[in-house]
Coordinates of N, CA, C and O in Angstrom, one line a residue:
X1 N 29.4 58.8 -13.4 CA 28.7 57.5 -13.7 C 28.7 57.2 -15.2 O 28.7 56.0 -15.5
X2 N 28.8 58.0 -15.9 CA 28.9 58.1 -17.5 C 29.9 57.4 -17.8 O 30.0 56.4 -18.5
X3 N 30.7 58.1 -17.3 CA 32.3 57.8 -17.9 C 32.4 55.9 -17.6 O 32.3 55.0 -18.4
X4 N 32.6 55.7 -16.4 CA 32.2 54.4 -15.4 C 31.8 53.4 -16.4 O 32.5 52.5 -16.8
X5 N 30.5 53.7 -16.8 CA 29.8 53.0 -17.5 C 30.4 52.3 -18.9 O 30.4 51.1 -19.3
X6 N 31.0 53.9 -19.7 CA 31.6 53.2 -20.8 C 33.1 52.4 -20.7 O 33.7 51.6 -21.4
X7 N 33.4 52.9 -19.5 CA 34.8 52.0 -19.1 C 34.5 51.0 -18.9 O 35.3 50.1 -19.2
X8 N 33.3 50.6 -18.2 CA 33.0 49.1 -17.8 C 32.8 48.5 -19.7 O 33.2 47.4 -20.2
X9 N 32.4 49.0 -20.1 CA 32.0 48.0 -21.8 C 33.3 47.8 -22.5 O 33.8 46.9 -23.2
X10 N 33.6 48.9 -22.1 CA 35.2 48.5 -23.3 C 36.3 47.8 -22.4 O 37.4 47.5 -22.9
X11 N 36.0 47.5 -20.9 CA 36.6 46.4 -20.5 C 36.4 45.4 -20.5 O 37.2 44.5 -20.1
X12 N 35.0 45.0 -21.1 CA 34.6 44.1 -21.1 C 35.1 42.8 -22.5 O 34.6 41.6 -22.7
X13 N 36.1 43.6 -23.1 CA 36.4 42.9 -24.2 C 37.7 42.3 -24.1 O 38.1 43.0 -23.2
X14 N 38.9 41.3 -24.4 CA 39.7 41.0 -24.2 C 40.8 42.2 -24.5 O 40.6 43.3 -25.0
X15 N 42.2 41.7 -24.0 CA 43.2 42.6 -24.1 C 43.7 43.0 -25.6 O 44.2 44.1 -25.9
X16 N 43.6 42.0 -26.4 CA 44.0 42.2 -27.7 C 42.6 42.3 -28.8 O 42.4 41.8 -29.9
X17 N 41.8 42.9 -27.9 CA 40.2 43.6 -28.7 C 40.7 45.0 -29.2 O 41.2 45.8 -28.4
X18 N 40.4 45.3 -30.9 CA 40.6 46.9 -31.0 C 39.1 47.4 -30.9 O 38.2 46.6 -31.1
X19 N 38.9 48.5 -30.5 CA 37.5 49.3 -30.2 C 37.6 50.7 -31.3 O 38.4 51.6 -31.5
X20 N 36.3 50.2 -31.8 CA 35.9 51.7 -32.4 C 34.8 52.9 -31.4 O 33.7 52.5 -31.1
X21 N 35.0 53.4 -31.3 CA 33.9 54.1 -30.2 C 33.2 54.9 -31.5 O 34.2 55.4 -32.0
X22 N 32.1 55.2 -32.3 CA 31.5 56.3 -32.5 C 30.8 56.9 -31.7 O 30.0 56.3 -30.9
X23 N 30.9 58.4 -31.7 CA 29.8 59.1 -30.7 C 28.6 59.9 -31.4 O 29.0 60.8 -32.3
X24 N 27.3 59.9 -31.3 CA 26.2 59.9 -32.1 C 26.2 61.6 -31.0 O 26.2 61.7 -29.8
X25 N 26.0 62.5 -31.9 CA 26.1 63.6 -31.4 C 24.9 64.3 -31.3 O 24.8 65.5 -31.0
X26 N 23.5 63.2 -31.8 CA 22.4 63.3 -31.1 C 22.1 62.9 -30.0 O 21.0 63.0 -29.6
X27 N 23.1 62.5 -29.3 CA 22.9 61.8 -27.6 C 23.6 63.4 -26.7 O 23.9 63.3 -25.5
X28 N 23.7 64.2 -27.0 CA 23.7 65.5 -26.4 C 22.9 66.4 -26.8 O 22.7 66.8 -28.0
X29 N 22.3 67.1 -25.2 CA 21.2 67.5 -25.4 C 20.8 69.1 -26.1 O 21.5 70.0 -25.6
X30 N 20.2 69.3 -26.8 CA 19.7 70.0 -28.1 C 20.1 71.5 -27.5 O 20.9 72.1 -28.3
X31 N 19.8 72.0 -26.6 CA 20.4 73.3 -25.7 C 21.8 73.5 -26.3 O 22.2 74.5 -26.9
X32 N 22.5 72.5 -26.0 CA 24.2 72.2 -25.9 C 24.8 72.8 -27.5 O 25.5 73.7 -27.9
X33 N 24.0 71.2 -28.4 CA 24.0 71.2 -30.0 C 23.3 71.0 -30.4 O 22.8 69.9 -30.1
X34 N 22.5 71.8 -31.3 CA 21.4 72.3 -31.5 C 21.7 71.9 -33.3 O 20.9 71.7 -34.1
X35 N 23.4 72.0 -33.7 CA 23.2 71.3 -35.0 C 23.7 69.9 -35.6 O 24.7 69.6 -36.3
X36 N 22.3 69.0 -34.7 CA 22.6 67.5 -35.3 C 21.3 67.7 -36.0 O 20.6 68.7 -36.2
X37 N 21.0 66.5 -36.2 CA 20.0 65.7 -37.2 C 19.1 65.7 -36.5 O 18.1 66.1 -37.1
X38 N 18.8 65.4 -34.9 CA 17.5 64.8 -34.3 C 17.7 65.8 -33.2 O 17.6 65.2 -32.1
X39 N 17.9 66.8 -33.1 CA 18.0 67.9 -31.5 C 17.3 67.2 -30.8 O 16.2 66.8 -31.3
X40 N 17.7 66.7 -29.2 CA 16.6 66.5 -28.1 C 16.8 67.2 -27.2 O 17.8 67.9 -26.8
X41 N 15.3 67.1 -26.5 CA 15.3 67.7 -25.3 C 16.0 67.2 -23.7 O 15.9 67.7 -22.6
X42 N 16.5 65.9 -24.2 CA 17.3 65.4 -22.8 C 18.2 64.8 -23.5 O 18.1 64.5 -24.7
X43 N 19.6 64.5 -22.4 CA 20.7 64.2 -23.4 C 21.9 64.3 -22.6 O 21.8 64.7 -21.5
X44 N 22.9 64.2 -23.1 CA 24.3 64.7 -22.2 C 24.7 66.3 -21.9 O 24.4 67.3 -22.6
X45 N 25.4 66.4 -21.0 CA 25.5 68.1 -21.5 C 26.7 67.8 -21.3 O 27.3 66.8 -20.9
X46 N 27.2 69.3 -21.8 CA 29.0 69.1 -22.7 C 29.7 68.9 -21.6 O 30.5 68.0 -22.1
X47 N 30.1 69.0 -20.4 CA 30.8 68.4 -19.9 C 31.0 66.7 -19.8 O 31.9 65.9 -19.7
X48 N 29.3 66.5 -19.9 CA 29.3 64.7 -19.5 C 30.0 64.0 -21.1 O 30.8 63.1 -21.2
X49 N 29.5 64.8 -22.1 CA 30.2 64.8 -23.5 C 31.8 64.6 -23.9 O 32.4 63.8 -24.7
X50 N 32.3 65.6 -23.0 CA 34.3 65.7 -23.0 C 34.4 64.8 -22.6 O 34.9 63.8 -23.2
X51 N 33.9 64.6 -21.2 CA 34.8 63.7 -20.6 C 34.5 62.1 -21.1 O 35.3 61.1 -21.1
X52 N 33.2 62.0 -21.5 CA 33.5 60.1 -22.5 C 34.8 60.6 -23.3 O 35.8 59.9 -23.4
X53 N 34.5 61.6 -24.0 CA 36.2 61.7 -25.5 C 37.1 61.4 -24.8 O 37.7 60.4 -25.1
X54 N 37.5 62.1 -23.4 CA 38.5 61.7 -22.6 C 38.7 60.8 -22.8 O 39.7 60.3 -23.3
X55 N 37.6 60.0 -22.3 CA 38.0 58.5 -21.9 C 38.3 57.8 -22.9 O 39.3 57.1 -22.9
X56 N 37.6 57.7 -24.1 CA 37.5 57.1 -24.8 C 39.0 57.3 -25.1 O 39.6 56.3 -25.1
X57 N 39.7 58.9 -25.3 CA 41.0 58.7 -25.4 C 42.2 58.0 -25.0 O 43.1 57.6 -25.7
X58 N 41.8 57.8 -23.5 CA 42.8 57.0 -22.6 C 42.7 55.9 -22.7 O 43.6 55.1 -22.4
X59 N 41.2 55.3 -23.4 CA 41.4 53.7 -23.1 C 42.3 52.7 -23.6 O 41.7 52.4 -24.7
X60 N 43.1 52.0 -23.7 CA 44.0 51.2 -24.4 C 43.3 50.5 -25.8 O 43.6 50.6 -27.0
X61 N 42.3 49.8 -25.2 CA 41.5 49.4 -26.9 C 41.2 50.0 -27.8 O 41.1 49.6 -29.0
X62 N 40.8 51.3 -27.5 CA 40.1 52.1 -28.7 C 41.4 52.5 -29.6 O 42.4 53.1 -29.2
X63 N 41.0 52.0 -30.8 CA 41.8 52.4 -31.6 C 41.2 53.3 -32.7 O 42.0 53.7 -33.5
X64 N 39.8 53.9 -32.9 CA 39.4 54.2 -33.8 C 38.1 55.6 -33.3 O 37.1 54.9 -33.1
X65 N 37.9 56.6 -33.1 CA 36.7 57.2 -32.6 C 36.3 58.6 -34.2 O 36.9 59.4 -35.0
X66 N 34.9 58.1 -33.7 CA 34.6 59.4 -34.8 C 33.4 60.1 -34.2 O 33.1 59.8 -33.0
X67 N 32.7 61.1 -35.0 CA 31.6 61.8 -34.2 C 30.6 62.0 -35.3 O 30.9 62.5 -36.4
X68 N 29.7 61.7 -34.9 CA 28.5 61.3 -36.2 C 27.0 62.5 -35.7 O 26.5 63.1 -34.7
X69 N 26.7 62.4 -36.7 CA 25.4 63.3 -37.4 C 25.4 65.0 -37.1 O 24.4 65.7 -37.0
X70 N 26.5 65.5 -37.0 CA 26.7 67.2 -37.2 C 26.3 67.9 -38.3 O 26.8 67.5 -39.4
X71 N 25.4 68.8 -38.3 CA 24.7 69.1 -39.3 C 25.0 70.6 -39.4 O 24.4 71.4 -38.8
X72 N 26.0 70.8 -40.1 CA 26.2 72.4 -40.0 C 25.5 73.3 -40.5 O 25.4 74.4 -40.1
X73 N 24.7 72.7 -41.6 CA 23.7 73.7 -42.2 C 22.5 74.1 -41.3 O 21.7 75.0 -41.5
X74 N 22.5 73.4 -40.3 CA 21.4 73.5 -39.3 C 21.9 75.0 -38.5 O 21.0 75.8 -38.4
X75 N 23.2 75.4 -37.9 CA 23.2 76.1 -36.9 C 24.8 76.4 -37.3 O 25.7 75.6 -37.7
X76 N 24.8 78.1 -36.9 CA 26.2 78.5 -37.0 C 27.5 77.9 -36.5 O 28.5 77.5 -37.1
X77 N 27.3 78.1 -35.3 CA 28.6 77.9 -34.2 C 28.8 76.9 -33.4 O 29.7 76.0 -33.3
X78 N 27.4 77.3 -32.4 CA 27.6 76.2 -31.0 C 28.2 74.7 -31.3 O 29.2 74.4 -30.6
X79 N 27.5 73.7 -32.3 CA 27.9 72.4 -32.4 C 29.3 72.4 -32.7 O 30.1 71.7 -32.0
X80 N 29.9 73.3 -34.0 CA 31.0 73.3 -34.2 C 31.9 73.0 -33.2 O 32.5 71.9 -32.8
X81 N 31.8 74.6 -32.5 CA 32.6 74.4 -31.3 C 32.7 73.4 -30.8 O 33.9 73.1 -30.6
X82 N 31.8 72.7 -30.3 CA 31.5 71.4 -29.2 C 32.5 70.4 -30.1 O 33.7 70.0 -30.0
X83 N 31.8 70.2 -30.8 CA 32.9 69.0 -32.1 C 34.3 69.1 -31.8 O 34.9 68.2 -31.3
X84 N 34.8 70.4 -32.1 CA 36.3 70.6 -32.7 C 36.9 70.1 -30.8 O 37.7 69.2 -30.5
X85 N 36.3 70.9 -29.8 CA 36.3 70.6 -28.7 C 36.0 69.1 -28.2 O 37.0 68.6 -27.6
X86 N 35.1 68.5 -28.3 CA 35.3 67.0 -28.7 C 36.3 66.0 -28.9 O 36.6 65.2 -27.9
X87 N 36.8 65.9 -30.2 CA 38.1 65.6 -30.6 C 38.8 65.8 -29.9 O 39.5 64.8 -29.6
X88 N 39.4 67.4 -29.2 CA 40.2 67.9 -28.5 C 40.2 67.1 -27.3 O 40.6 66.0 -27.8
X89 N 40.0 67.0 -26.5 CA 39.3 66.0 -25.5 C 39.9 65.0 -25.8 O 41.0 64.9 -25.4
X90 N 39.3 63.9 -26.7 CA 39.9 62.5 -27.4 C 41.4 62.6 -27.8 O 42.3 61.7 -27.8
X91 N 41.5 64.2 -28.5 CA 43.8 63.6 -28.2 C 43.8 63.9 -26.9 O 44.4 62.9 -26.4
X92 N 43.6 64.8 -25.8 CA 44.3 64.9 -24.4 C 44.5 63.5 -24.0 O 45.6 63.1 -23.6
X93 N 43.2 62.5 -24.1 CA 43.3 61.4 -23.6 C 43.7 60.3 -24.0 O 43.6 59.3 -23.2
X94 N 44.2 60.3 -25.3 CA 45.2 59.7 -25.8 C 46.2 60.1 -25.7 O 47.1 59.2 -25.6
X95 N 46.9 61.4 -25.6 CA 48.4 61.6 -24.8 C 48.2 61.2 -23.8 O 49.3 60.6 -23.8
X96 N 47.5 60.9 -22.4 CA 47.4 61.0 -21.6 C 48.0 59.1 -21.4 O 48.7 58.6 -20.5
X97 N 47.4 58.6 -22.4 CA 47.7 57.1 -22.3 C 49.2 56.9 -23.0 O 50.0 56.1 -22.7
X98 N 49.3 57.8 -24.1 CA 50.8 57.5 -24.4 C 51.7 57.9 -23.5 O 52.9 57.4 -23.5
X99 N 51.3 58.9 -22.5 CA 52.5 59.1 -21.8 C 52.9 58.2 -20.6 O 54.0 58.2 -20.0
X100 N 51.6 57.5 -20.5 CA 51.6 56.9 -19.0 C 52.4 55.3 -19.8 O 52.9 54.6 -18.9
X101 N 52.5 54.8 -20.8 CA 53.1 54.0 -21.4 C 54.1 54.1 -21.6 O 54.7 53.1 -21.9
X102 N 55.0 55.5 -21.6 CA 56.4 55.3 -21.9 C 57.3 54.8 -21.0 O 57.1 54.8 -19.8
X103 N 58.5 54.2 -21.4 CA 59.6 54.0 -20.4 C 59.6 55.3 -19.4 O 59.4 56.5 -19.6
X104 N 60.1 54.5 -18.2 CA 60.3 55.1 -17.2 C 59.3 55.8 -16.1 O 59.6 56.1 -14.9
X105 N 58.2 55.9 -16.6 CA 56.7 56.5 -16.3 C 56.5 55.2 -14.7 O 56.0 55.5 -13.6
X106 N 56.9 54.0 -15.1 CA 56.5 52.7 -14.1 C 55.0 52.0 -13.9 O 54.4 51.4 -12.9
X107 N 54.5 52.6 -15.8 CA 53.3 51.8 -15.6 C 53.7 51.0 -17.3 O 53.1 51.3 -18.3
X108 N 54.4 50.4 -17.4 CA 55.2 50.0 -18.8 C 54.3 48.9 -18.6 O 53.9 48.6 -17.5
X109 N 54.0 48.1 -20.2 CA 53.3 47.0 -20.0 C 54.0 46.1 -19.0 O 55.2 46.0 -18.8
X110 N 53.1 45.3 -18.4 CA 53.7 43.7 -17.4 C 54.3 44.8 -16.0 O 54.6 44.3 -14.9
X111 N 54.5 45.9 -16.3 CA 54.9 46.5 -14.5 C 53.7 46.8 -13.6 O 52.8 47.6 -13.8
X112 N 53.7 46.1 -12.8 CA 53.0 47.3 -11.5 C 53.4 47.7 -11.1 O 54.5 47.4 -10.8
X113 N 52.6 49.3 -10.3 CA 53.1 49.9 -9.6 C 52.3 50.0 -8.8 O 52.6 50.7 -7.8

């Protein structure tokens, strides 16, 4: 339903719209990443987390994604991880759109399949 949601907003913009997605890494919940700025007690958990980067990867508009308020002096590891994993996420799903664009694939701009 997460995902859904943000796909519905960034389709909501024309075809030659560029999208910046930032992701406020206080919207995942404090258990998860524990080193942002505002830790909460409700929030995304890291799977509902990847998979927006995912998407945000694949989407055609997004031309630009970053990840805001990581606070490393707060906490060793966990957020790192989540971050670097994050990102990771956001190129899968931008290969995932470059590949489905190449010649031959039969989803080339103006084809249906």
């Amino acid at each position: 339903a997460t995902v859904a949601r943000l796909e519905g907003v960034l389709d909501r913009w024309g075809p030659d719209v560029d999208v910046f997605v930032s992701f406020d890494l206080d919207a995942v919940v404090g258990t998860v990443a524990p080193g942002v700025s505002c830790p909460g007690v409700l929030g995304l958990s890291a799977p509902e987390a990847l998979a927006l980067c995912m998407a945000a990867g694949r989407h055609p508009r997004v031309r630009l994604f970053d990840l805001s308020e990581y606070n490393p002096d707060v906490e060793d590891y966990r957020t790192g991880k989540l971050v670097a994993t994050m990102f990771y996420y956001f190129l899968l799903g931008l290969r995932q759109r470059q590949l489905a664009s190449e010649p031959g694939n039969g989803k080339e701009e103006g084809v249906k399949s």
